[in-house]
mmCIF file of N, CA, C and O in Angstrom:
data_model
loop_
_atom_site.group_PDB
_atom_site.id
_atom_site.type_symbol
_atom_site.label_atom_id
_atom_site.label_comp_id
_atom_site.label_asym_id
_atom_site.label_seq_id
_atom_site.Cartn_x
_atom_site.Cartn_y
_atom_site.Cartn_z
ATOM 1 N N MET A 1 0.920 -1.202 -0.054
ATOM 2 C CA MET A 1 0.006 -0.038 -0.112
ATOM 3 C C MET A 1 0.898 0.941 -0.018
ATOM 4 O O MET A 1 1.432 1.672 0.898
ATOM 5 N N ASP A 2 0.728 1.655 -1.195
ATOM 6 C CA ASP A 2 1.758 3.134 -1.296
ATOM 7 C C ASP A 2 0.777 4.155 -1.166
ATOM 8 O O ASP A 2 -0.332 4.294 -1.395
ATOM 9 N N GLU A 3 1.309 5.424 -0.686
ATOM 10 C CA GLU A 3 0.559 6.602 -0.225
ATOM 11 C C GLU A 3 1.040 7.277 -1.374
ATOM 12 O O GLU A 3 2.273 7.516 -1.640
ATOM 13 N N PRO A 4 0.162 7.826 -2.233
ATOM 14 C CA PRO A 4 0.441 9.057 -3.229
ATOM 15 C C PRO A 4 1.226 10.198 -2.658
ATOM 16 O O PRO A 4 0.842 10.814 -1.798
ATOM 17 N N GLN A 5 2.261 10.640 -3.481
ATOM 18 C CA GLN A 5 2.653 11.721 -3.399
ATOM 19 C C GLN A 5 2.409 13.275 -4.017
ATOM 20 O O GLN A 5 1.516 13.343 -4.827
ATOM 21 N N GLY A 6 2.868 14.336 -3.577
ATOM 22 C CA GLY A 6 2.326 15.405 -4.513
ATOM 23 C C GLY A 6 1.295 16.029 -4.318
ATOM 24 O O GLY A 6 0.377 15.677 -2.837
ATOM 25 N N HIS A 7 0.883 16.848 -4.791
ATOM 26 C CA HIS A 7 -0.462 17.621 -4.561
ATOM 27 C C HIS A 7 -1.153 18.088 -5.794
ATOM 28 O O HIS A 7 -0.468 18.059 -7.020
ATOM 29 N N GLY A 8 -2.556 18.283 -5.920
ATOM 30 C CA GLY A 8 -3.303 18.789 -7.284
ATOM 31 C C GLY A 8 -3.226 17.465 -8.043
ATOM 32 O O GLY A 8 -3.552 16.447 -7.759
ATOM 33 N N PRO A 9 -3.311 17.730 -9.388
ATOM 34 C CA PRO A 9 -3.321 16.489 -10.303
ATOM 35 C C PRO A 9 -2.411 15.523 -10.332
ATOM 36 O O PRO A 9 -2.770 14.442 -10.399
ATOM 37 N N ARG A 10 -0.973 15.597 -9.781
ATOM 38 C CA ARG A 10 -0.237 14.615 -9.577
ATOM 39 C C ARG A 10 -0.639 13.764 -8.233
ATOM 40 O O ARG A 10 -0.437 12.498 -8.702
ATOM 41 N N ARG A 11 -1.698 14.511 -7.396
ATOM 42 C CA ARG A 11 -1.965 13.421 -6.372
ATOM 43 C C ARG A 11 -2.988 12.926 -6.875
ATOM 44 O O ARG A 11 -3.260 11.679 -6.152
ATOM 45 N N ALA A 12 -4.015 13.347 -7.399
ATOM 46 C CA ALA A 12 -5.008 13.046 -8.141
ATOM 47 C C ALA A 12 -4.860 11.498 -8.767
ATOM 48 O O ALA A 12 -5.435 10.471 -8.884
ATOM 49 N N VAL A 13 -3.694 11.747 -9.800
ATOM 50 C CA VAL A 13 -3.341 10.413 -10.614
ATOM 51 C C VAL A 13 -2.770 9.499 -9.708
ATOM 52 O O VAL A 13 -2.869 8.251 -9.676
ATOM 53 N N GLY A 14 -2.135 9.673 -8.628
ATOM 54 C CA GLY A 14 -1.350 8.807 -7.605
ATOM 55 C C GLY A 14 -2.634 8.173 -7.061
ATOM 56 O O GLY A 14 -2.387 6.906 -6.695
ATOM 57 N N ASP A 15 -3.557 8.965 -6.592
ATOM 58 C CA ASP A 15 -4.568 8.293 -5.826
ATOM 59 C C ASP A 15 -5.313 7.098 -6.704
ATOM 60 O O ASP A 15 -5.818 6.057 -6.165
ATOM 61 N N LEU A 16 -5.526 7.663 -7.990
ATOM 62 C CA LEU A 16 -6.167 6.581 -9.066
ATOM 63 C C LEU A 16 -5.229 5.296 -9.447
ATOM 64 O O LEU A 16 -5.834 4.098 -9.574
ATOM 65 N N LEU A 17 -3.973 5.637 -9.309
ATOM 66 C CA LEU A 17 -3.251 4.494 -9.460
ATOM 67 C C LEU A 17 -2.951 3.530 -8.378
ATOM 68 O O LEU A 17 -2.484 2.448 -8.666
ATOM 69 N N ALA A 18 -2.865 4.215 -7.171
ATOM 70 C CA ALA A 18 -2.807 3.327 -6.020
ATOM 71 C C ALA A 18 -4.034 2.622 -5.651
ATOM 72 O O ALA A 18 -3.574 1.346 -4.855
ATOM 73 N N CYS A 19 -4.973 2.977 -5.850
ATOM 74 C CA CYS A 19 -6.114 2.317 -5.587
ATOM 75 C C CYS A 19 -6.519 0.871 -6.521
ATOM 76 O O CYS A 19 -6.789 1.296 -7.588
ATOM 77 N N PRO A 20 -6.458 -0.310 -5.980
ATOM 78 C CA PRO A 20 -6.682 -1.362 -6.964
ATOM 79 C C PRO A 20 -8.002 -1.312 -7.766
ATOM 80 O O PRO A 20 -8.557 -1.550 -8.806
ATOM 81 N N PHE A 21 -9.198 -1.027 -6.861
ATOM 82 C CA PHE A 21 -10.511 -0.768 -7.069
ATOM 83 C C PHE A 21 -10.793 0.364 -8.224
ATOM 84 O O PHE A 21 -11.273 -0.054 -9.440
ATOM 85 N N CYS A 22 -9.990 1.513 -8.141
ATOM 86 C CA CYS A 22 -9.966 2.689 -8.933
ATOM 87 C C CYS A 22 -9.330 2.205 -10.255
ATOM 88 O O CYS A 22 -9.889 2.689 -11.543
ATOM 89 N N LEU A 23 -7.936 1.784 -10.059
ATOM 90 C CA LEU A 23 -7.406 1.084 -11.358
ATOM 91 C C LEU A 23 -8.124 0.184 -11.999
ATOM 92 O O LEU A 23 -8.067 0.156 -13.380
ATOM 93 N N SER A 24 -8.963 -0.710 -11.605
ATOM 94 C CA SER A 24 -9.671 -1.691 -12.578
ATOM 95 C C SER A 24 -10.650 -1.180 -13.321
ATOM 96 O O SER A 24 -11.145 -1.833 -14.242
ATOM 97 N N VAL A 25 -11.196 -0.102 -12.612
ATOM 98 C CA VAL A 25 -12.288 0.633 -13.429
ATOM 99 C C VAL A 25 -11.779 1.335 -14.679
ATOM 100 O O VAL A 25 -12.146 1.075 -15.633
ATOM 101 N N TRP A 26 -10.479 1.691 -14.281
ATOM 102 C CA TRP A 26 -9.895 2.747 -15.492
ATOM 103 C C TRP A 26 -9.553 1.608 -16.498
ATOM 104 O O TRP A 26 -9.556 1.905 -17.805
ATOM 105 N N ILE A 27 -8.892 0.380 -16.276
ATOM 106 C CA ILE A 27 -8.586 -0.763 -17.164
ATOM 107 C C ILE A 27 -9.615 -1.205 -17.952
ATOM 108 O O ILE A 27 -9.738 -1.437 -19.143
ATOM 109 N N SER A 28 -10.881 -1.369 -17.265
ATOM 110 C CA SER A 28 -12.021 -1.777 -17.644
ATOM 111 C C SER A 28 -12.456 -1.046 -18.901
ATOM 112 O O SER A 28 -13.066 -1.368 -19.763
ATOM 113 N N GLY A 29 -12.565 0.224 -18.480
ATOM 114 C CA GLY A 29 -13.154 1.263 -19.387
ATOM 115 C C GLY A 29 -11.914 1.481 -20.838
ATOM 116 O O GLY A 29 -12.613 1.623 -21.927
ATOM 117 N N ALA A 30 -10.722 1.298 -20.344
ATOM 118 C CA ALA A 30 -9.807 1.401 -21.362
ATOM 119 C C ALA A 30 -10.268 0.034 -22.372
ATOM 120 O O ALA A 30 -9.973 0.110 -23.753
ATOM 121 N N LEU A 31 -10.244 -1.176 -22.009
ATOM 122 C CA LEU A 31 -10.680 -2.156 -22.730
ATOM 123 C C LEU A 31 -11.875 -1.850 -23.708
ATOM 124 O O LEU A 31 -11.935 -2.362 -24.989
ATOM 125 N N VAL A 32 -13.184 -1.408 -22.724
ATOM 126 C CA VAL A 32 -14.238 -1.139 -23.698
ATOM 127 C C VAL A 32 -14.050 -0.240 -24.711
ATOM 128 O O VAL A 32 -14.263 -0.528 -25.840
ATOM 129 N N CYS A 33 -13.382 0.895 -24.384
ATOM 130 C CA CYS A 33 -13.145 1.491 -25.538
ATOM 131 C C CYS A 33 -12.216 1.461 -26.705
ATOM 132 O O CYS A 33 -12.520 1.440 -27.793
ATOM 133 N N SER A 34 -11.017 0.549 -26.232
ATOM 134 C CA SER A 34 -10.224 -0.023 -27.265
ATOM 135 C C SER A 34 -11.017 -1.165 -28.105
ATOM 136 O O SER A 34 -10.979 -1.552 -29.330
ATOM 137 N N TYR A 35 -12.035 -1.770 -27.613
ATOM 138 C CA TYR A 35 -12.816 -2.695 -27.987
ATOM 139 C C TYR A 35 -13.866 -1.913 -29.531
ATOM 140 O O TYR A 35 -13.848 -2.752 -30.556
ATOM 141 N N ALA A 36 -14.075 -0.815 -28.813
ATOM 142 C CA ALA A 36 -14.884 0.046 -30.277
ATOM 143 C C ALA A 36 -14.111 0.621 -31.039
ATOM 144 O O ALA A 36 -14.339 0.638 -32.252
ATOM 145 N N VAL A 37 -12.738 0.464 -30.956
ATOM 146 C CA VAL A 37 -11.659 1.131 -31.805
ATOM 147 C C VAL A 37 -11.242 0.102 -33.055
ATOM 148 O O VAL A 37 -11.100 0.110 -34.112
ATOM 149 N N ALA A 38 -10.857 -0.886 -31.822
ATOM 150 C CA ALA A 38 -9.906 -1.978 -32.461
ATOM 151 C C ALA A 38 -10.359 -3.584 -31.878
ATOM 152 O O ALA A 38 -9.811 -3.695 -30.929
ATOM 153 N N PRO A 39 -11.275 -4.160 -32.297
ATOM 154 C CA PRO A 39 -11.720 -5.307 -31.729
ATOM 155 C C PRO A 39 -11.153 -6.456 -31.715
ATOM 156 O O PRO A 39 -11.282 -7.138 -30.913
ATOM 157 N N ARG A 40 -10.390 -6.935 -32.923
ATOM 158 C CA ARG A 40 -9.534 -7.880 -32.839
ATOM 159 C C ARG A 40 -8.178 -7.797 -31.884
ATOM 160 O O ARG A 40 -8.189 -8.833 -31.371
ATOM 161 N N PRO A 41 -7.508 -6.977 -32.048
ATOM 162 C CA PRO A 41 -6.284 -6.783 -31.133
ATOM 163 C C PRO A 41 -7.004 -6.715 -29.638
ATOM 164 O O PRO A 41 -6.198 -7.373 -28.691
ATOM 165 N N THR A 42 -8.009 -6.172 -29.297
ATOM 166 C CA THR A 42 -8.567 -6.061 -27.934
ATOM 167 C C THR A 42 -8.968 -7.700 -27.591
ATOM 168 O O THR A 42 -8.971 -7.814 -26.410
ATOM 169 N N ARG A 43 -9.695 -8.086 -28.475
ATOM 170 C CA ARG A 43 -10.183 -9.486 -28.317
ATOM 171 C C ARG A 43 -8.991 -10.303 -27.824
ATOM 172 O O ARG A 43 -8.594 -11.331 -26.725
ATOM 173 N N LEU A 44 -7.681 -10.401 -28.512
ATOM 174 C CA LEU A 44 -6.649 -11.086 -28.115
ATOM 175 C C LEU A 44 -6.114 -10.730 -26.766
ATOM 176 O O LEU A 44 -5.585 -11.717 -25.899
ATOM 177 N N ALA A 45 -6.074 -9.391 -26.530
ATOM 178 C CA ALA A 45 -5.621 -8.980 -25.370
ATOM 179 C C ALA A 45 -6.516 -9.440 -24.195
ATOM 180 O O ALA A 45 -6.152 -10.102 -22.831
ATOM 181 N N ALA A 46 -7.892 -9.569 -24.236
ATOM 182 C CA ALA A 46 -8.538 -9.892 -23.306
ATOM 183 C C ALA A 46 -8.596 -11.420 -23.001
ATOM 184 O O ALA A 46 -8.922 -11.836 -21.974
ATOM 185 N N SER A 47 -8.538 -12.196 -23.994
ATOM 186 C CA SER A 47 -8.294 -13.643 -23.815
ATOM 187 C C SER A 47 -7.003 -13.643 -23.116
ATOM 188 O O SER A 47 -6.946 -14.790 -22.196
ATOM 189 N N GLY A 48 -5.623 -13.149 -23.439
ATOM 190 C CA GLY A 48 -4.629 -13.337 -22.686
ATOM 191 C C GLY A 48 -5.172 -12.930 -21.115
ATOM 192 O O GLY A 48 -4.525 -14.011 -20.177
ATOM 193 N N LEU A 49 -5.697 -11.839 -20.787
ATOM 194 C CA LEU A 49 -6.031 -11.421 -19.307
ATOM 195 C C LEU A 49 -6.917 -12.517 -18.629
ATOM 196 O O LEU A 49 -6.632 -12.834 -17.550
ATOM 197 N N THR A 50 -8.031 -13.056 -19.596
ATOM 198 C CA THR A 50 -8.476 -14.138 -19.212
ATOM 199 C C THR A 50 -8.053 -15.532 -19.002
ATOM 200 O O THR A 50 -8.188 -15.942 -17.872
ATOM 201 N N ALA A 51 -7.032 -16.042 -19.640
ATOM 202 C CA ALA A 51 -6.110 -16.915 -19.414
ATOM 203 C C ALA A 51 -5.482 -17.001 -18.061
ATOM 204 O O ALA A 51 -5.268 -17.841 -17.167
ATOM 205 N N VAL A 52 -4.979 -15.598 -17.783
ATOM 206 C CA VAL A 52 -4.204 -15.585 -16.491
ATOM 207 C C VAL A 52 -4.986 -15.484 -15.380
ATOM 208 O O VAL A 52 -4.683 -16.271 -14.269
ATOM 209 N N ALA A 53 -6.138 -14.899 -15.544
ATOM 210 C CA ALA A 53 -7.222 -15.239 -14.635
ATOM 211 C C ALA A 53 -7.692 -16.604 -14.096
ATOM 212 O O ALA A 53 -7.678 -17.205 -12.879
ATOM 213 N N VAL A 54 -7.913 -17.584 -15.157
ATOM 214 C CA VAL A 54 -8.119 -18.812 -15.041
ATOM 215 C C VAL A 54 -7.046 -19.527 -14.252
ATOM 216 O O VAL A 54 -7.191 -20.146 -13.508
ATOM 217 N N SER A 55 -5.855 -18.986 -14.839
ATOM 218 C CA SER A 55 -4.627 -19.822 -14.079
ATOM 219 C C SER A 55 -4.373 -19.255 -12.487
ATOM 220 O O SER A 55 -4.603 -20.246 -11.797
ATOM 221 N N ASP A 56 -4.937 -18.094 -12.298
ATOM 222 C CA ASP A 56 -4.887 -17.707 -10.892
ATOM 223 C C ASP A 56 -6.077 -18.279 -10.116
ATOM 224 O O ASP A 56 -5.737 -18.809 -9.024
ATOM 225 N N TRP A 57 -7.052 -18.737 -10.738
ATOM 226 C CA TRP A 57 -8.284 -19.278 -9.709
ATOM 227 C C TRP A 57 -7.931 -21.026 -9.871
ATOM 228 O O TRP A 57 -8.167 -21.504 -8.722
ATOM 229 N N LEU A 58 -6.835 -21.412 -10.865
ATOM 230 C CA LEU A 58 -6.829 -22.945 -10.539
ATOM 231 C C LEU A 58 -5.887 -23.080 -9.840
ATOM 232 O O LEU A 58 -5.682 -23.805 -8.823
ATOM 233 N N GLN A 59 -4.935 -22.138 -9.558
ATOM 234 C CA GLN A 59 -3.840 -22.129 -8.594
ATOM 235 C C GLN A 59 -4.325 -21.910 -6.943
ATOM 236 O O GLN A 59 -3.999 -22.548 -6.129
ATOM 237 N N TYR A 60 -5.583 -20.947 -6.879
ATOM 238 C CA TYR A 60 -5.941 -20.977 -5.738
ATOM 239 C C TYR A 60 -6.733 -22.289 -5.349
ATOM 240 O O TYR A 60 -6.751 -22.670 -4.141
ATOM 241 N N ALA A 61 -7.547 -23.082 -6.106
ATOM 242 C CA ALA A 61 -8.207 -24.007 -5.878
ATOM 243 C C ALA A 61 -6.882 -25.228 -5.763
ATOM 244 O O ALA A 61 -7.378 -26.115 -4.568
ATOM 245 N N TRP A 62 -5.910 -25.016 -6.295
ATOM 246 C CA TRP A 62 -5.175 -26.155 -6.064
ATOM 247 C C TRP A 62 -4.659 -26.169 -4.628
ATOM 248 O O TRP A 62 -4.368 -27.097 -3.716
ATOM 249 N N THR A 63 -4.412 -24.741 -4.013
ATOM 250 C CA THR A 63 -3.703 -24.628 -2.572
ATOM 251 C C THR A 63 -4.676 -24.891 -1.843
ATOM 252 O O THR A 63 -4.458 -25.575 -0.457
ATOM 253 N N PHE A 64 -6.167 -24.721 -2.089
ATOM 254 C CA PHE A 64 -7.141 -24.838 -0.979
ATOM 255 C C PHE A 64 -7.272 -26.303 -1.042
ATOM 256 O O PHE A 64 -7.674 -27.001 0.142
ATOM 257 N N THR A 65 -7.290 -27.371 -2.117
ATOM 258 C CA THR A 65 -7.568 -28.619 -1.939
ATOM 259 C C THR A 65 -6.060 -29.132 -1.027
ATOM 260 O O THR A 65 -6.235 -30.132 -0.350
ATOM 261 N N GLN A 66 -5.089 -28.690 -1.601
ATOM 262 C CA GLN A 66 -3.945 -29.314 -0.522
ATOM 263 C C GLN A 66 -3.857 -28.912 1.077
ATOM 264 O O GLN A 66 -3.773 -29.788 1.630
ATOM 265 N N ASP A 67 -4.718 -27.953 1.163
ATOM 266 C CA ASP A 67 -4.528 -27.650 2.506
ATOM 267 C C ASP A 67 -5.626 -28.325 3.245
ATOM 268 O O ASP A 67 -5.679 -28.628 4.381
ATOM 269 N N ARG A 68 -6.698 -28.754 2.636
ATOM 270 C CA ARG A 68 -7.944 -29.632 2.805
ATOM 271 C C ARG A 68 -7.335 -30.796 3.117
ATOM 272 O O ARG A 68 -7.736 -31.748 4.257
ATOM 273 N N VAL A 69 -6.719 -31.657 2.268
ATOM 274 C CA VAL A 69 -5.969 -32.777 2.291
ATOM 275 C C VAL A 69 -5.059 -32.899 3.540
ATOM 276 O O VAL A 69 -4.670 -34.140 4.204
ATOM 277 N N GLU A 70 -4.312 -31.950 3.717
ATOM 278 C CA GLU A 70 -3.125 -31.859 4.580
ATOM 279 C C GLU A 70 -3.520 -31.612 5.942
ATOM 280 O O GLU A 70 -2.861 -31.811 7.020
ATOM 281 N N GLY A 71 -4.657 -31.194 6.221
ATOM 282 C CA GLY A 71 -5.496 -30.919 7.393
ATOM 283 C C GLY A 71 -4.943 -29.488 7.761
ATOM 284 O O GLY A 71 -5.138 -29.005 8.900
#
């Protein structure tokens, strides 16, 4: 957890980038806008991000399963 530095616009941008919830809204907005401009490359990028998300969930499931088996 980093605390943004500075004041004015620099502080506002720092607040938006330091907050994971705020950053996710900006990233999703960028994906939607890029889909309107260039659908094919955006679909490719979204597919890659989806593969990473599925991989993360599988890793969490594996860890949960190991913890349950090991007690």
